[in-house]
Short mmCIF file of C-alpha atoms in Angstrom, two decimals:
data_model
loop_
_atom_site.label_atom_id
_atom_site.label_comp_id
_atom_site.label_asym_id
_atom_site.label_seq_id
_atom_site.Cartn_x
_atom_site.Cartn_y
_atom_site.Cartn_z
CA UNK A 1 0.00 0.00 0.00
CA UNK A 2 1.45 3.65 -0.99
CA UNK A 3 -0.60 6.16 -0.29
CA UNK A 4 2.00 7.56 1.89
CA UNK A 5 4.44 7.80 -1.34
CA UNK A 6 1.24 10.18 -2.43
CA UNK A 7 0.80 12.34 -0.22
CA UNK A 8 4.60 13.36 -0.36
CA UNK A 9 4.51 13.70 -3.85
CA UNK A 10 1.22 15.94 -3.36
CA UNK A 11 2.76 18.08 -0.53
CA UNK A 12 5.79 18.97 -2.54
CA UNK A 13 3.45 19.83 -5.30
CA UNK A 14 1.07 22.02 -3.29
CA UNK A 15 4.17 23.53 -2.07
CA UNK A 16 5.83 24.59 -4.89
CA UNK A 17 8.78 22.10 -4.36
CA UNK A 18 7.28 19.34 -6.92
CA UNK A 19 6.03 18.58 -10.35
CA UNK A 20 2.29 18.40 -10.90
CA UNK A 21 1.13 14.78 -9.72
CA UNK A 22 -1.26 11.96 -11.41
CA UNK A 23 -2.49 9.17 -9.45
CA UNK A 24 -3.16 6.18 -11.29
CA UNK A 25 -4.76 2.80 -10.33
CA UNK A 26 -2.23 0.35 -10.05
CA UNK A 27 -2.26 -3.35 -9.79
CA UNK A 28 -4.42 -3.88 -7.64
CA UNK A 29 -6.25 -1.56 -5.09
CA UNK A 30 -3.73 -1.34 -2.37
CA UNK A 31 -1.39 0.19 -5.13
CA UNK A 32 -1.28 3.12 -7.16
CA UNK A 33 0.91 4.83 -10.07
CA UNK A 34 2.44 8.19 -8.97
CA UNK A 35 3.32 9.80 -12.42
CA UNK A 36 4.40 13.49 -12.97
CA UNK A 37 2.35 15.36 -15.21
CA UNK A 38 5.01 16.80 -18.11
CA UNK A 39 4.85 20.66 -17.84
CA UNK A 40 4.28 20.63 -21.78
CA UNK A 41 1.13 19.98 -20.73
CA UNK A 42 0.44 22.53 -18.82
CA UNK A 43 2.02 25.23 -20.59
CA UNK A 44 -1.77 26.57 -20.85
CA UNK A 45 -2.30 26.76 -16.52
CA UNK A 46 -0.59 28.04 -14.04
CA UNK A 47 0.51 26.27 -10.66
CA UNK A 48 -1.33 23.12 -11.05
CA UNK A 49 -1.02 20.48 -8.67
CA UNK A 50 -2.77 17.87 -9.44
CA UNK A 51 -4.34 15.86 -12.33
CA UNK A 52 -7.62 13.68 -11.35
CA UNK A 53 -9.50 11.68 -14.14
CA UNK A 54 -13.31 11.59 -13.64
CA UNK A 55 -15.20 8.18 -12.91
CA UNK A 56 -16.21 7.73 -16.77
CA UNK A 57 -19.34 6.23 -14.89
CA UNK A 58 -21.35 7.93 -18.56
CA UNK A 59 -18.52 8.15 -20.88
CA UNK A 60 -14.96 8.83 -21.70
CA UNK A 61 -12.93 9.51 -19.01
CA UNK A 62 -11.27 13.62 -19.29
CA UNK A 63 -8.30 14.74 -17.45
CA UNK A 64 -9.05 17.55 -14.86
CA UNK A 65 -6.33 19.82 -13.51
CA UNK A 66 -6.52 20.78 -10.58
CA UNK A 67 -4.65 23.95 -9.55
CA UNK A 68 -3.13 24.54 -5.87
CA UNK A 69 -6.02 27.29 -5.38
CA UNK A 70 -8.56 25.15 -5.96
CA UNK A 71 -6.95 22.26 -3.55
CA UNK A 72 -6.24 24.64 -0.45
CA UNK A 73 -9.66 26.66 -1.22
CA UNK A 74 -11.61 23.33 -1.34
CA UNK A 75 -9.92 22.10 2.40
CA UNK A 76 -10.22 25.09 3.71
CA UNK A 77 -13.90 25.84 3.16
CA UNK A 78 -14.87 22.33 4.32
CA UNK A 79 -12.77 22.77 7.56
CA UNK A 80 -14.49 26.06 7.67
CA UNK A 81 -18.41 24.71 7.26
CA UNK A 82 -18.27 21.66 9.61
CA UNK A 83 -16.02 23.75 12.31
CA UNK A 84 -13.45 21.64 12.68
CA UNK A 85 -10.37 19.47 11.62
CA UNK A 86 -9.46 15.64 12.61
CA UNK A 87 -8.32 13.18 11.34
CA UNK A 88 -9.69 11.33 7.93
CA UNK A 89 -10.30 7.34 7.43
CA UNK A 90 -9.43 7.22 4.08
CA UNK A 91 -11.96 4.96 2.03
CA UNK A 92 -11.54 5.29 -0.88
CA UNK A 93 -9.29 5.08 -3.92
CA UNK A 94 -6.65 7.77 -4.56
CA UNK A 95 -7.26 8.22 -8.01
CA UNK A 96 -10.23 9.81 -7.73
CA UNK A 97 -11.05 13.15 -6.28
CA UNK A 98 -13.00 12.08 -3.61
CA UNK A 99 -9.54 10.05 -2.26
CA UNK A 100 -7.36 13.07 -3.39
CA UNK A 101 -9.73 15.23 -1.37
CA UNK A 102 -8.69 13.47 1.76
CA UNK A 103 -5.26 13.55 1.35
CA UNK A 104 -5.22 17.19 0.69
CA UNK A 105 -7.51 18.15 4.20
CA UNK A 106 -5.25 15.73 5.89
CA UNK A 107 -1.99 18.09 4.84
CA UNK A 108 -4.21 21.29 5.21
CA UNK A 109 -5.20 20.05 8.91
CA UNK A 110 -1.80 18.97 9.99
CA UNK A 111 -2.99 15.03 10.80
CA UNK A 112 -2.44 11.53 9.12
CA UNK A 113 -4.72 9.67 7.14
CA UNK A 114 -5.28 5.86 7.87
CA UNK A 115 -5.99 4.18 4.36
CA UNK A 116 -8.42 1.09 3.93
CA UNK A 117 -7.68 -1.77 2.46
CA UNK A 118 -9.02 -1.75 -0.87
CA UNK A 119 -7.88 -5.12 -1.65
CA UNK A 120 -11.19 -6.72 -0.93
CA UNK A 121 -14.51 -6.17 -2.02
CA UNK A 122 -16.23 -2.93 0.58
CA UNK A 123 -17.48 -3.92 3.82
CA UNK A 124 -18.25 -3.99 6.65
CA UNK A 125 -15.35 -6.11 9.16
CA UNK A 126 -12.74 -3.81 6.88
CA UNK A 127 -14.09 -0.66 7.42
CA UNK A 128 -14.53 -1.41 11.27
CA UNK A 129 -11.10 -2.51 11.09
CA UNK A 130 -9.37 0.09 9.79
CA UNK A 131 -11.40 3.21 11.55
CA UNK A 132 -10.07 1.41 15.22
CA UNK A 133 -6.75 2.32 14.14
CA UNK A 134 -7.50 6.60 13.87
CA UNK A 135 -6.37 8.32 17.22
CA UNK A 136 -7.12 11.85 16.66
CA UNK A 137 -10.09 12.95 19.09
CA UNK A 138 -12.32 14.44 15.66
CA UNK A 139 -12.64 11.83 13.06
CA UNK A 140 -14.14 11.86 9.32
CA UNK A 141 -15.14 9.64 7.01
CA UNK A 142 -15.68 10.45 2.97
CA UNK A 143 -18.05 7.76 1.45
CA UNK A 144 -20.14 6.94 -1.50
CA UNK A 145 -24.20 6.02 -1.02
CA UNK A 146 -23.46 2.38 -1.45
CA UNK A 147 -20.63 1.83 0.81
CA UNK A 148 -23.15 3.04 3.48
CA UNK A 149 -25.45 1.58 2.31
CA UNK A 150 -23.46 -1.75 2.66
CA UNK A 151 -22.37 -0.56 6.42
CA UNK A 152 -26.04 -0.43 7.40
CA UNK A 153 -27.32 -3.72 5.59
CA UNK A 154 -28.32 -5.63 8.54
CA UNK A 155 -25.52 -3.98 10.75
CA UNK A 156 -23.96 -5.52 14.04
CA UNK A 157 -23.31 -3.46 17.13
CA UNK A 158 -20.14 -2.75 15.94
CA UNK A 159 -20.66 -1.44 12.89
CA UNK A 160 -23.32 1.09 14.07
CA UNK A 161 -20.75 1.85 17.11
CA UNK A 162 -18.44 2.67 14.46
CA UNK A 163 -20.23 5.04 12.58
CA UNK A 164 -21.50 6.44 15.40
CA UNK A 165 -17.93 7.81 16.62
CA UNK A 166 -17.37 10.01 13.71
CA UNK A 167 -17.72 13.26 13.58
CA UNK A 168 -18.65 13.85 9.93
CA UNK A 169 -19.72 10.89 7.28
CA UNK A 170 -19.57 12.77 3.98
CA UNK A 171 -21.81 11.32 1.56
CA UNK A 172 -21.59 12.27 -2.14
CA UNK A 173 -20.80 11.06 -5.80
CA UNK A 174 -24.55 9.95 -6.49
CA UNK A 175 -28.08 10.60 -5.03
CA UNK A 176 -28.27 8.52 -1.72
CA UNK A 177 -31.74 6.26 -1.75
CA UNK A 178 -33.98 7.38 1.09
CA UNK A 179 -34.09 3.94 3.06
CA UNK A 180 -30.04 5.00 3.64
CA UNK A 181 -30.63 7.82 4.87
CA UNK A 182 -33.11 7.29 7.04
CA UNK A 183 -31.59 4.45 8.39
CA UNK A 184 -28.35 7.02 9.18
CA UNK A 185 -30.74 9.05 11.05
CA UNK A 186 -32.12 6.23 12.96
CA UNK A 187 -28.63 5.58 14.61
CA UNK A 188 -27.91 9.48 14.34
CA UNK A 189 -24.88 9.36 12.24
CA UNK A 190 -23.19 12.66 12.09
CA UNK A 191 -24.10 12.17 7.91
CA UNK A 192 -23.41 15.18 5.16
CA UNK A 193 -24.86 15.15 1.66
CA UNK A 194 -21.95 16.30 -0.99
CA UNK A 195 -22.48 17.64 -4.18
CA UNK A 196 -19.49 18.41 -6.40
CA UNK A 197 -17.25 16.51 -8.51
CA UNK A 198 -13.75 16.42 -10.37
CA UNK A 199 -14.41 19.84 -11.46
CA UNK A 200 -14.75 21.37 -8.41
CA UNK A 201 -11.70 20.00 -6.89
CA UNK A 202 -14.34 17.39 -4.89
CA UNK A 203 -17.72 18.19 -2.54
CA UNK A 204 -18.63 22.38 -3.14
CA UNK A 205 -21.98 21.98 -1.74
CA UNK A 206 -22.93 20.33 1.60
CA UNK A 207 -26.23 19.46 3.01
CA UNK A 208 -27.80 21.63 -0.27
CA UNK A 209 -25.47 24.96 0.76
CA UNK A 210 -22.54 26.13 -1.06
CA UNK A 211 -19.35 26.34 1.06
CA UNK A 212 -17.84 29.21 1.88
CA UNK A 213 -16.38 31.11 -1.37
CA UNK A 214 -18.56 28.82 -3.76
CA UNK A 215 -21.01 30.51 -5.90
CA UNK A 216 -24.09 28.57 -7.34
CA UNK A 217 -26.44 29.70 -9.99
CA UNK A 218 -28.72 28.18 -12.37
CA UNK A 219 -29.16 29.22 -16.19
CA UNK A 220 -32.04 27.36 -18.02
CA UNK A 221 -32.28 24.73 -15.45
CA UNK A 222 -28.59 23.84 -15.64
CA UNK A 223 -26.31 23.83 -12.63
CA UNK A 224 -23.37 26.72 -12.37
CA UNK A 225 -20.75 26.60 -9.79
CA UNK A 226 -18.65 29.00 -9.40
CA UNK A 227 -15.24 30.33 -7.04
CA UNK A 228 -11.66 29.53 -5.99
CA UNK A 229 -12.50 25.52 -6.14
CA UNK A 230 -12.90 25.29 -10.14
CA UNK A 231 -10.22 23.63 -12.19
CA UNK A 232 -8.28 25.17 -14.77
CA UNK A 233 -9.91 23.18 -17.70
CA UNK A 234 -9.53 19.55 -19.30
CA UNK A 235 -6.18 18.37 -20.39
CA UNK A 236 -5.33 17.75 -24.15
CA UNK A 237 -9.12 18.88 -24.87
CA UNK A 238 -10.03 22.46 -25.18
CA UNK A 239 -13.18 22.21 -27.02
CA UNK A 240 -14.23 20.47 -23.78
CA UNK A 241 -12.77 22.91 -21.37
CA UNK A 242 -14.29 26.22 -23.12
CA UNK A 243 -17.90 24.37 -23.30
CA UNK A 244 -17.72 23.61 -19.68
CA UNK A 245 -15.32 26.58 -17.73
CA UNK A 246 -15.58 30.07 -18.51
CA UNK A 247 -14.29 33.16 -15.91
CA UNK A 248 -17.07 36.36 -15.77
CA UNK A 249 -16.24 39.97 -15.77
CA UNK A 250 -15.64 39.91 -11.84
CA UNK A 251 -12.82 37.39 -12.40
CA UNK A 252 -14.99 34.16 -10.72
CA UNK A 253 -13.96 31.01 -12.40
CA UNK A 254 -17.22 28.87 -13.44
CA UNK A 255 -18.45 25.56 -14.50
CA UNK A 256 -21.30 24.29 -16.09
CA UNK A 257 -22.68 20.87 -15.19
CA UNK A 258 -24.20 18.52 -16.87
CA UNK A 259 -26.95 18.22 -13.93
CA UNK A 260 -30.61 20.35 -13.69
CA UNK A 261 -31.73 21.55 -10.95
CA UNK A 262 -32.99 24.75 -9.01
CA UNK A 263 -31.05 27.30 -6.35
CA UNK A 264 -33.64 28.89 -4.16
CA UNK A 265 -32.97 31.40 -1.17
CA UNK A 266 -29.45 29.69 -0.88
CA UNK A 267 -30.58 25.90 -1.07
CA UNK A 268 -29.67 23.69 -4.16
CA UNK A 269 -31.87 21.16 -5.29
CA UNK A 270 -30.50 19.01 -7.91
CA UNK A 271 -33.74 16.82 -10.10
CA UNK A 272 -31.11 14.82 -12.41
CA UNK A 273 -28.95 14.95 -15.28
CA UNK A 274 -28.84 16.65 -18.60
CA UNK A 275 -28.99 13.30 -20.15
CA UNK A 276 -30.87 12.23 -17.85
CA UNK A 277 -33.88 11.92 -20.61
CA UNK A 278 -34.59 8.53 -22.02
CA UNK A 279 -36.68 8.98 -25.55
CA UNK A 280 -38.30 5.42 -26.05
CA UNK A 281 -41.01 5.06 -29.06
CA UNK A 282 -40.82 9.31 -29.43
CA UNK A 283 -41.73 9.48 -25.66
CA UNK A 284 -39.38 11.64 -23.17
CA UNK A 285 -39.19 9.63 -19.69
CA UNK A 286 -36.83 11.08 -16.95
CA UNK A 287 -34.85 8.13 -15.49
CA UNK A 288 -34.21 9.56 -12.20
CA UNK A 289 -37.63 9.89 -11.89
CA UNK A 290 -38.11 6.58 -12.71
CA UNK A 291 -35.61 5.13 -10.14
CA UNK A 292 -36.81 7.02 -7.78
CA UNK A 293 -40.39 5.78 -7.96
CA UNK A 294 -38.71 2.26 -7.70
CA UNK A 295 -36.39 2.88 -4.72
CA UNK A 296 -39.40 3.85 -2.68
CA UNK A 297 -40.75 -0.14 -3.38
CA UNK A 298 -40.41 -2.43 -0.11
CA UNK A 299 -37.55 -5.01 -0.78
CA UNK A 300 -35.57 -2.26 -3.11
CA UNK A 301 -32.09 -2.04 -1.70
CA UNK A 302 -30.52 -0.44 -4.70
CA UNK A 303 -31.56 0.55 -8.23
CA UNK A 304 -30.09 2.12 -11.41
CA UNK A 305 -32.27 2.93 -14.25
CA UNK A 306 -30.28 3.03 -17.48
CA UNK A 307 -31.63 3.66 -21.17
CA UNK A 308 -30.76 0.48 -23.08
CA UNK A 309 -30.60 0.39 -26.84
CA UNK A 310 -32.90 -0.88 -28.87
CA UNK A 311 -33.51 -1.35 -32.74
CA UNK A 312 -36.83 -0.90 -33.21
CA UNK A 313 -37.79 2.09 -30.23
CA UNK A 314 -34.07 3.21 -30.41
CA UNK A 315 -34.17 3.26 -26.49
CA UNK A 316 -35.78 1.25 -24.01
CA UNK A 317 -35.91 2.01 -20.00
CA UNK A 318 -33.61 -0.63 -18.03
CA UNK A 319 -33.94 -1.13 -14.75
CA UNK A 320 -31.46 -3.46 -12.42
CA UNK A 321 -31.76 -3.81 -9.01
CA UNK A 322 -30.75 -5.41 -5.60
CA UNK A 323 -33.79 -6.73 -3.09
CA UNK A 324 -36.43 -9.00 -2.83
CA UNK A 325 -38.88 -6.83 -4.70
CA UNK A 326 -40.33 -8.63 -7.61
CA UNK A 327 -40.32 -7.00 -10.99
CA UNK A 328 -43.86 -6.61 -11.34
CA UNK A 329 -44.20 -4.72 -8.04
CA UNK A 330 -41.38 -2.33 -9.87
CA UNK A 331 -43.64 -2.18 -13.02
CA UNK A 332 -47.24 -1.64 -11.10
CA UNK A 333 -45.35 1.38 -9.08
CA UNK A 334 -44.17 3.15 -12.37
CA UNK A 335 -47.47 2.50 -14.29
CA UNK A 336 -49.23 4.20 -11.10
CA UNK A 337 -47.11 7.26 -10.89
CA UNK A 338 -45.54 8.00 -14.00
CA UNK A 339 -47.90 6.20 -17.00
CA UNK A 340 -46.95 3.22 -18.74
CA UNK A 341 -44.67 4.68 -20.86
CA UNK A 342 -42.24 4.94 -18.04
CA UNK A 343 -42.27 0.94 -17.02
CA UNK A 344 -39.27 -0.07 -17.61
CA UNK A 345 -38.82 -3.06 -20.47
CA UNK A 346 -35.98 -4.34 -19.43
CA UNK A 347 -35.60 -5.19 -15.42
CA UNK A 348 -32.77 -7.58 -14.31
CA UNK A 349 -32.45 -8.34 -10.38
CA UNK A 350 -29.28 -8.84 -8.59
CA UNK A 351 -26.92 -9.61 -5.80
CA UNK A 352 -25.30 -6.70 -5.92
CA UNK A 353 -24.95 -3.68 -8.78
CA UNK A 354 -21.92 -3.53 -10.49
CA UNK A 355 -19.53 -0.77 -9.31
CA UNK A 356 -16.57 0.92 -10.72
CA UNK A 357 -13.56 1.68 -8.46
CA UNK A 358 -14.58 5.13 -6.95
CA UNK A 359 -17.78 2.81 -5.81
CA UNK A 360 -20.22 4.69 -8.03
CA UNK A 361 -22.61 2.01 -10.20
CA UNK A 362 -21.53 1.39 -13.19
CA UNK A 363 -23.76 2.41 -15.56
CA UNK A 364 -22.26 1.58 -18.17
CA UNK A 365 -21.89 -2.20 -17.98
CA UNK A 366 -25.29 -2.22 -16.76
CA UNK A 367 -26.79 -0.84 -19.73
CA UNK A 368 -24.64 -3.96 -21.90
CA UNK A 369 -26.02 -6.48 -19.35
CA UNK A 370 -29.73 -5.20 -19.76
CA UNK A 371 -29.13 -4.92 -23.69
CA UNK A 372 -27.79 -8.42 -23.76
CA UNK A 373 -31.27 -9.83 -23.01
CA UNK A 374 -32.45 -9.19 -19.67
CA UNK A 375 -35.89 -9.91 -19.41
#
């Protein structure tokens, strides 16, 4: 395991002292490739520290770069909102922002992280394991819905004792399901909804607020964020980086997501993505709305509702899921709420939904599953 090799090549970075640093996956998911970015590449920024891919969870992965602003503004501002500093359990994998995010707060705050071991499949005996070895009196935690979600399957004293002692859970990368959270609140879990992403050098909004310094706006129903926390732009793709960044007249640095929502009297509420819209047969169905309609079923654990090609309605609505639920009591749920053009056609059940590294669903290899002839 190296994640201590990181964090020195990251602190010589932030400080000046280094190269620009690119963590890549190695091996296997104790290990990781520390490569320095070539400053031919960045010949267009100025004092970047880091590179971060994004999950490629709906696409192509693109190369974000990450300058030492937007890494000390994004610690900072956390720090600032939740009121305090400790020390972080580090959960999960370095290559993405959400694991570069804790090694930066760790050097901001002064303290150590204690890594996971990512070896093994998420759960439950490895998490308690690991958080018994953090001394620091304040503790945090940075997580994904579904690692929770695992933690609080049918949870032993232990587990919930676990939870329990930290001081922050930070909970982003994809809409939590409501059984999660309400099951967080039943054992009162210090829990805090993050929105952000690559882009905004990791969580910018907690608990629906922006952060201190982060700016949020909404233009025809699309998601702006905007302050000290935006990258410089995409790598090797500057089509990319002009459609999505742009700086205003006051000098703010912004980006435009590829999420809709609304930003009322200081609260964000995000309602899904851009693509979110599934045309089936010449009919528009949201898939959010969709899965959330099916998440609300008794026996649901998890869902992802993916559009699935198809020759002859050039989309179909795909639906797989984890539970005991039976696929007609998805189908009758849909059909009540949104109309039968929203039941999904092709509905797989499963152990478990497929995940990519960062431990967001892949929806990709979904999709191909439910195309290859789910029922």
């Amino acid at each position: 395991m190296n994640p201590e090799l990181a964090l020195q090549a990251l602190t010589a970075s932030l400080n000046g002292e280094g190269a620009a640093v690119e963590i890549l996956p190695g091996k296997t998911g104790n290990q990781y490739l520390i490569e320095e970015v070539p400053s031919a590449e960045l010949v267009d920024y100025r004092e970047i520290a880091a590179v971060v891919r994004t999950s490629g969870s709906t696409g192509t992965p693109k190369r974000t770069a990450l300058s030492v602003e937007a890494l000390a503004s994004s610690s900072m501002a956390t720090a600032e909102h939740l009121g305090f500093e400790g020390q972080w359990l580090l959960a999960l994998p370095l290559h993405f922002v959400a694991g570069l995010a804790v090694l930066t707060r760790s050097l901001y705050a002064g303290t150590r992280p204690w890594a996971m071991d990512l070896e093994q499949s998420f759960a439950a005996q490895g998490f308690n394991d690991a958080a018994s070895a953090l001394t620091d009196r304040r503790r945090l935690v940075s997580m994904v819905p579904t690692q929770l979600q695992r933690l609080l399957t049918d949870p032993d004293a232990q587990t919930i004792s676990t939870l329990q002692r930290f001081d922050a859970i930070l909970l982003g990368g994809a809409r939590a399901p409501r059984a999660v959270l309400q099951e967080a609140a039943k054992h009162s879990l210090k829990l805090h909804l993050t929105y952000g992403s690559s882009e905004t050098a990791g969580g910018c909004v907690y608990d629906a607020k922006a952060l201190p310094g982060v700016q949020v706006k909404v233009i025809d129903g699309r998601i702006m964020l905007g302050g000290p926390t935006i990258a410089a732009g995409y790598l090797g793709n500057p089509k990319l980086t002009q459609q999505h960044f742009s700086t205003d007249a006051a000098g703010t640095r912004w980006y435009a997501t590829d999420d809709l929502g609304s930003y009322t009297d200081g609260v964000l509420s995000v309602s899904g993505r851009a693509d979110d819209v599934i045309i089936t047969g010449g009919v528009k169905v949201s898939a959010a709305a969709v899965q959330r309609i099916i998440e609300s079923v008794p026996g649901v654990t998890a869902v992802q509702v993916v559009a699935v090609p198809d020759a002859q309605w050039g989309q179909q609505i795909g639906a797989a899921y984890a539970g005991t639920a039976s696929p007609e009591s998805l189908a009758d749920a849909v059909r009540e709420t949104l109309g039968a053009a929203a039941v999904p056609r092709r509905v797989q059940r499963l152990n478990e939904l497929p995940l990519l590294p960062n431990g967001k669903i892949d929806r990709m290899s979904l999709s191909a599953l439910l195309a290859a002839g789910a029922g």
